[in-house]
mmCIF file of N, CA and C in Angstrom:
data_model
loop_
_atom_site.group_PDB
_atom_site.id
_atom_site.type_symbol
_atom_site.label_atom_id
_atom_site.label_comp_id
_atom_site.label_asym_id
_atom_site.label_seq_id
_atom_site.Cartn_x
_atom_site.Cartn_y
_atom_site.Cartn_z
ATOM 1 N N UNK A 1062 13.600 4.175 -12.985
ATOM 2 C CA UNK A 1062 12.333 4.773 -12.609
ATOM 3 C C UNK A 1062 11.535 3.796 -11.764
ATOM 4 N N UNK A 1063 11.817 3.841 -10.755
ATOM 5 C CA UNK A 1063 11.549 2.616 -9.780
ATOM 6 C C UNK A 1063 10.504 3.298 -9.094
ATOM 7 N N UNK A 1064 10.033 4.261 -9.144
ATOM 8 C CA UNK A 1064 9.826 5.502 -7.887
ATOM 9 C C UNK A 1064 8.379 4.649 -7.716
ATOM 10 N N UNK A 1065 7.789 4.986 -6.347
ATOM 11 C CA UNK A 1065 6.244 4.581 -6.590
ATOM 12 C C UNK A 1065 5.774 5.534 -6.680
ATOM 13 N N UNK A 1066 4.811 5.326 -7.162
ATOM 14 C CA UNK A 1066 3.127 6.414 -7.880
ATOM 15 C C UNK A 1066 2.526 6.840 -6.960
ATOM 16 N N UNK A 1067 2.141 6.473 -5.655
ATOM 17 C CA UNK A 1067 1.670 7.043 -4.830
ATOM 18 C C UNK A 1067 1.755 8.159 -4.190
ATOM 19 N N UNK A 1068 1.480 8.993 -4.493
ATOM 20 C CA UNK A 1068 1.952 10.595 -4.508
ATOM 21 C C UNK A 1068 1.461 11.095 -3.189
ATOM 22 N N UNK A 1069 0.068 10.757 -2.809
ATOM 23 C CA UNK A 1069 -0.534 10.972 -1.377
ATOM 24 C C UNK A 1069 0.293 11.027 -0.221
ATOM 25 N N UNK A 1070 1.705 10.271 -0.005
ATOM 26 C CA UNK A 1070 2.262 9.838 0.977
ATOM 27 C C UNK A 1070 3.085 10.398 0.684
ATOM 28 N N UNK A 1071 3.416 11.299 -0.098
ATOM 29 C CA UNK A 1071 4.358 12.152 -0.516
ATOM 30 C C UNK A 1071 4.680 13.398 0.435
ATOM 31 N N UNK A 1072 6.037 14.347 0.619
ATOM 32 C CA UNK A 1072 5.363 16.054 1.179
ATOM 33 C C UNK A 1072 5.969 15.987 -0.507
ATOM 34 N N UNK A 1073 5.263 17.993 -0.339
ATOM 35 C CA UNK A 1073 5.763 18.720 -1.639
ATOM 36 C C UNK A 1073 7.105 19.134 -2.062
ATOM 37 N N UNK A 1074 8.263 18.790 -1.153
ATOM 38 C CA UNK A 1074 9.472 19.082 -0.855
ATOM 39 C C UNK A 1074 10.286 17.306 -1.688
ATOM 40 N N UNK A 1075 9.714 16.686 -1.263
ATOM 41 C CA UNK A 1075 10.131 15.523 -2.240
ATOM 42 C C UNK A 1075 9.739 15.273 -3.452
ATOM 43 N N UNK A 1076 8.455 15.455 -3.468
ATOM 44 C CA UNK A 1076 7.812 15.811 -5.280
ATOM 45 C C UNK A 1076 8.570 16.579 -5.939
ATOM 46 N N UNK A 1077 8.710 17.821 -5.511
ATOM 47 C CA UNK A 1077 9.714 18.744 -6.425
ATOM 48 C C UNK A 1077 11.062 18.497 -6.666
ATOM 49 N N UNK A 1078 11.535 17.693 -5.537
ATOM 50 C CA UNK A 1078 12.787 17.201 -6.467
ATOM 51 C C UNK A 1078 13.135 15.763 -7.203
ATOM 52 N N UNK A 1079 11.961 15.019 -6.812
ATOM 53 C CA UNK A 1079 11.814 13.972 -7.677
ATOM 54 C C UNK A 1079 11.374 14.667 -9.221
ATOM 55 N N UNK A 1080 10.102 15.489 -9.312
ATOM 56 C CA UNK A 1080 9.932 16.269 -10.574
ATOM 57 C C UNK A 1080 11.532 16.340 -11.387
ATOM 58 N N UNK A 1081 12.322 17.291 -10.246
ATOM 59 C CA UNK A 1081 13.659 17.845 -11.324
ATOM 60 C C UNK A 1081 14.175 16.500 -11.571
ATOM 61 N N UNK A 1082 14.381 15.589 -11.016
ATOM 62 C CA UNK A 1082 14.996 14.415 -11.235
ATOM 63 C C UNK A 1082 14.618 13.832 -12.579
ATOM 64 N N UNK A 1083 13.323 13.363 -12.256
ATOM 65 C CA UNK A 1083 12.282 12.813 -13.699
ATOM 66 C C UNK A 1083 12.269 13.823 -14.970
ATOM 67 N N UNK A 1084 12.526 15.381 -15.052
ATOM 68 C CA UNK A 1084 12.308 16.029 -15.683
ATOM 69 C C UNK A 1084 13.788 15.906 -16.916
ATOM 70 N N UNK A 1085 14.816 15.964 -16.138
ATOM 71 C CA UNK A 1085 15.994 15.685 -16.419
ATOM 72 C C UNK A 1085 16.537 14.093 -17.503
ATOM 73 N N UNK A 1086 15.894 13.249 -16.824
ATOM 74 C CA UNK A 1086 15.839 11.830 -16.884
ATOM 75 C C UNK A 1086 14.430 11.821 -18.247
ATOM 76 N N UNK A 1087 13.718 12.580 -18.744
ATOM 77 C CA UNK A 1087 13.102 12.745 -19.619
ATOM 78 C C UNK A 1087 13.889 13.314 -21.269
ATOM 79 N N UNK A 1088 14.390 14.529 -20.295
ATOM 80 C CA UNK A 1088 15.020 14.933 -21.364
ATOM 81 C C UNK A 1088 16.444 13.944 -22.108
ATOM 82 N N UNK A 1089 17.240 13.259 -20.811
ATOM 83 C CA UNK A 1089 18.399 12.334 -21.271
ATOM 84 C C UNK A 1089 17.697 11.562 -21.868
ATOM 85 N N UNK A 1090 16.708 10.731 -22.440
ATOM 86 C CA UNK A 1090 15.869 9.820 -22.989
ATOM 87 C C UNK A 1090 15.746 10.708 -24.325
ATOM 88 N N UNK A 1091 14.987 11.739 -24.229
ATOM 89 C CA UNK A 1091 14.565 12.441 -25.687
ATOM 90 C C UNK A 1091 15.823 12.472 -26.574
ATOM 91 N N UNK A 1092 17.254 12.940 -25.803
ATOM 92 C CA UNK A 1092 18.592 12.981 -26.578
ATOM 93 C C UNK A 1092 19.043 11.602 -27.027
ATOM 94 N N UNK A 1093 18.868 10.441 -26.130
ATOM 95 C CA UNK A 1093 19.290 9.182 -26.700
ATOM 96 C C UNK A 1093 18.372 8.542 -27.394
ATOM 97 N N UNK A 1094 17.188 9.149 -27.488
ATOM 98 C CA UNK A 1094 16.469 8.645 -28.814
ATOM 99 C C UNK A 1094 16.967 9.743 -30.068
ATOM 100 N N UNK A 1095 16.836 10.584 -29.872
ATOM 101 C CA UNK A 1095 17.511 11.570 -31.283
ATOM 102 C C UNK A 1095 18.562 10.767 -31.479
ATOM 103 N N UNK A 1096 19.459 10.105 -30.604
ATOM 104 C CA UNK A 1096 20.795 9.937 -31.367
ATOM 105 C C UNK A 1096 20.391 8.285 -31.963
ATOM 106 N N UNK A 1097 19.601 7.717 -31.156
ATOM 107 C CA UNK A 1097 19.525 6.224 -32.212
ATOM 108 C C UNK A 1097 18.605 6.614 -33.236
ATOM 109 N N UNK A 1098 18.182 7.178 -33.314
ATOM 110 C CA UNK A 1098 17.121 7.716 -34.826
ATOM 111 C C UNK A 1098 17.978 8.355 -35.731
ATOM 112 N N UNK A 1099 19.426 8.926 -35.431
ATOM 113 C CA UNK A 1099 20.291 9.664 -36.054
ATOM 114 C C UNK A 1099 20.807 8.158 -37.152
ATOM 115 N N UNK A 1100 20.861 7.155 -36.039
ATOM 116 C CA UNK A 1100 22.245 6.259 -36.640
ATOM 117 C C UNK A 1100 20.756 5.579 -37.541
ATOM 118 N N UNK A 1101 21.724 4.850 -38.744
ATOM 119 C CA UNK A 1101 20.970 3.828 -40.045
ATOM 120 C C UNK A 1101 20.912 2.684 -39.348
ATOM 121 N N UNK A 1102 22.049 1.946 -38.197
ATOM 122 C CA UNK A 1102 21.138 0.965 -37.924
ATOM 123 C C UNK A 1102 20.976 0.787 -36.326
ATOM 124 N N UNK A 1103 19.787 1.333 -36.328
ATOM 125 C CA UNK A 1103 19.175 1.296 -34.741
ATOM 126 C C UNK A 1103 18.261 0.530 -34.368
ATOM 127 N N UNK A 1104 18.629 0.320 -33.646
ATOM 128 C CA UNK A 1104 17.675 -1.228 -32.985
ATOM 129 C C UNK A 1104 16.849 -0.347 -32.388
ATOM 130 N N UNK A 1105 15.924 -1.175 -33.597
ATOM 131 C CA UNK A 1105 14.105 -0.687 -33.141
ATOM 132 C C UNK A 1105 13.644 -1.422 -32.061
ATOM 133 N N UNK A 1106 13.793 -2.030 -31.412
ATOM 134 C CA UNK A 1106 13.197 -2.314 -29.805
ATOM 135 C C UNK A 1106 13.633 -1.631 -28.838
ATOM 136 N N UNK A 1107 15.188 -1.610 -28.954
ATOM 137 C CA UNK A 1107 15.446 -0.445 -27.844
ATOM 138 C C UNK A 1107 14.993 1.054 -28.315
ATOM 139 N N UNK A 1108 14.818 1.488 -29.263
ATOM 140 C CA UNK A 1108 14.184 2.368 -29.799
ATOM 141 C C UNK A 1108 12.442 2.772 -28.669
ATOM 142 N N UNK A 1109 12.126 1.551 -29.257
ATOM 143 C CA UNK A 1109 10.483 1.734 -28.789
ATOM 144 C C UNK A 1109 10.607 1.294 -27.361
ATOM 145 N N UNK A 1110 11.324 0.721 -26.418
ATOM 146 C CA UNK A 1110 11.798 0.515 -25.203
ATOM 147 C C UNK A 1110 11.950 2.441 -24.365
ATOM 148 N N UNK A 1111 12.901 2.809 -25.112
ATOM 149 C CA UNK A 1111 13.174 4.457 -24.459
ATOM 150 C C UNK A 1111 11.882 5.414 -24.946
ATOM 151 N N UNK A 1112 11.488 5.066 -25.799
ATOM 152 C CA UNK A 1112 9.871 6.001 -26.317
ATOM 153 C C UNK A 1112 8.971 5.437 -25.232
ATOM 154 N N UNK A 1113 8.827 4.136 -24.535
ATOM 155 C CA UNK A 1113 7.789 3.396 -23.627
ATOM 156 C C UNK A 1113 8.336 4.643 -22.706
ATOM 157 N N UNK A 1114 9.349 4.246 -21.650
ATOM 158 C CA UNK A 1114 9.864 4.547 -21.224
ATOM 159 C C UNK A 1114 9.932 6.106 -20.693
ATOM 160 N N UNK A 1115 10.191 6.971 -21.917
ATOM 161 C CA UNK A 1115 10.019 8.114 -21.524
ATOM 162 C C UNK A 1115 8.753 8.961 -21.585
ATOM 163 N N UNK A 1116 7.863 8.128 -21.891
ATOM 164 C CA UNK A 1116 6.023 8.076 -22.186
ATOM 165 C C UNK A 1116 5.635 8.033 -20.936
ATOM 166 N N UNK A 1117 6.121 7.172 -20.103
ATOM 167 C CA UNK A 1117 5.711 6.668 -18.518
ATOM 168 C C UNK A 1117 6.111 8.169 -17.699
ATOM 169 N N UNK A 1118 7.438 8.673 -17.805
ATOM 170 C CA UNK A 1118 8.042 9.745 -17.233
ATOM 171 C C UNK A 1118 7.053 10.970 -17.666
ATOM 172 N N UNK A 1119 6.579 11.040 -18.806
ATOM 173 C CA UNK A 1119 6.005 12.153 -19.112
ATOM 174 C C UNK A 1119 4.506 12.267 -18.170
ATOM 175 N N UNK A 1120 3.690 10.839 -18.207
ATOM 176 C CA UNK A 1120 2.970 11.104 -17.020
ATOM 177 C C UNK A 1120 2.846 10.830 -15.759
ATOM 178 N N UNK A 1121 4.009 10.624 -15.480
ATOM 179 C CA UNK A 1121 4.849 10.754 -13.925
ATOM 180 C C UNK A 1121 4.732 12.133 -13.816
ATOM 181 N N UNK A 1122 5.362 13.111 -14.484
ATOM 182 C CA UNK A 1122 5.908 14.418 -14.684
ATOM 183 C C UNK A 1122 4.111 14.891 -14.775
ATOM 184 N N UNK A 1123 3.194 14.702 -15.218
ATOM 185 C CA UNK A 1123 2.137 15.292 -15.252
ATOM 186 C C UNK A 1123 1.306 15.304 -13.950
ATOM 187 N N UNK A 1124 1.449 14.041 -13.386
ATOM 188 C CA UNK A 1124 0.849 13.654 -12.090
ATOM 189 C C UNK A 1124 1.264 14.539 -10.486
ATOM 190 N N UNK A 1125 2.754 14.592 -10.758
ATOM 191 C CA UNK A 1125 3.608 15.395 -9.498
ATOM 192 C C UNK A 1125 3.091 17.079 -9.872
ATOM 193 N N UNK A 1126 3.221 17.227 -11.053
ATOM 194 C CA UNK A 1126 2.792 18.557 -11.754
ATOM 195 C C UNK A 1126 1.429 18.925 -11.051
ATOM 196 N N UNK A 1127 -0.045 18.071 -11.479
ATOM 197 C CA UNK A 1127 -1.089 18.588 -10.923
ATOM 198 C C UNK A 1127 -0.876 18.359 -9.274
ATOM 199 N N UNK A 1128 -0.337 17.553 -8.466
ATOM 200 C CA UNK A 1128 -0.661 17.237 -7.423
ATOM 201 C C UNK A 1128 -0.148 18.682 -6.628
ATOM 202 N N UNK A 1129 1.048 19.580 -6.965
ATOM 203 C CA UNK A 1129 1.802 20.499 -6.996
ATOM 204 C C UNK A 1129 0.864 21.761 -7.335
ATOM 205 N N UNK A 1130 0.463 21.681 -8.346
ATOM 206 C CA UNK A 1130 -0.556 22.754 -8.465
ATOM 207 C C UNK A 1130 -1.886 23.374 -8.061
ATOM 208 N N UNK A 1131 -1.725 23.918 -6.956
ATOM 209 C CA UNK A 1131 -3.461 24.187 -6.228
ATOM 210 C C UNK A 1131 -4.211 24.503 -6.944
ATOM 211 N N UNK A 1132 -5.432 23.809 -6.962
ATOM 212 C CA UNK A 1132 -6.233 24.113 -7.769
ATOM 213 C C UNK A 1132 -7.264 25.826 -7.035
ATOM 214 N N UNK A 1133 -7.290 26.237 -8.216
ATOM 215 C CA UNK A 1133 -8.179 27.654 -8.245
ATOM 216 C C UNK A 1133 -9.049 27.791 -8.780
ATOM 217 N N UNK A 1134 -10.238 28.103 -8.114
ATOM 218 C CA UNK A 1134 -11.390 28.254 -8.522
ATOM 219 C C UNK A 1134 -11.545 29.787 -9.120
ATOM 220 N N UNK A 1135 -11.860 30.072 -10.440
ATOM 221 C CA UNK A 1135 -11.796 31.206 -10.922
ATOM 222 C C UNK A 1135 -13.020 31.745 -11.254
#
């Protein structure tokens, strides 16, 4: 997850597939934490390493999300 944050310099055609990218790359994180939480002895740093980790992606994933979403005045 190297990507930079700067979203401004972005078009919407690369956001959206960086989104599917990150979205994907969220979910492979959520499964390899289920599976070290499965096993009795899991190394709790890499544990809390992929929870950091996929914490960052989640508001990566929130940021491309609003920037993506026109806002409407209702």
């Amino acid at each position: 997850m190297n990507a930079p944050t700067d979203l401004s310099m972005k078009t919407d055609d690369v956001l959206r597939v960086e989104l599917e990218v990150f979205r994907r790359e969220h979910r492979d994180l959520d499964e390899a934490i289920t599976a070290l939480t499965e096993r009795t002895t899991a190394d709790q740093l890499t544990l809390q390493r992929l929870k950091k980790r996929k914490l960052r992606l989640k508001d990566l994933i929130s940021m491309i999300e609003d920037r993506l979403t026109p806002d409407i005045i209702a």
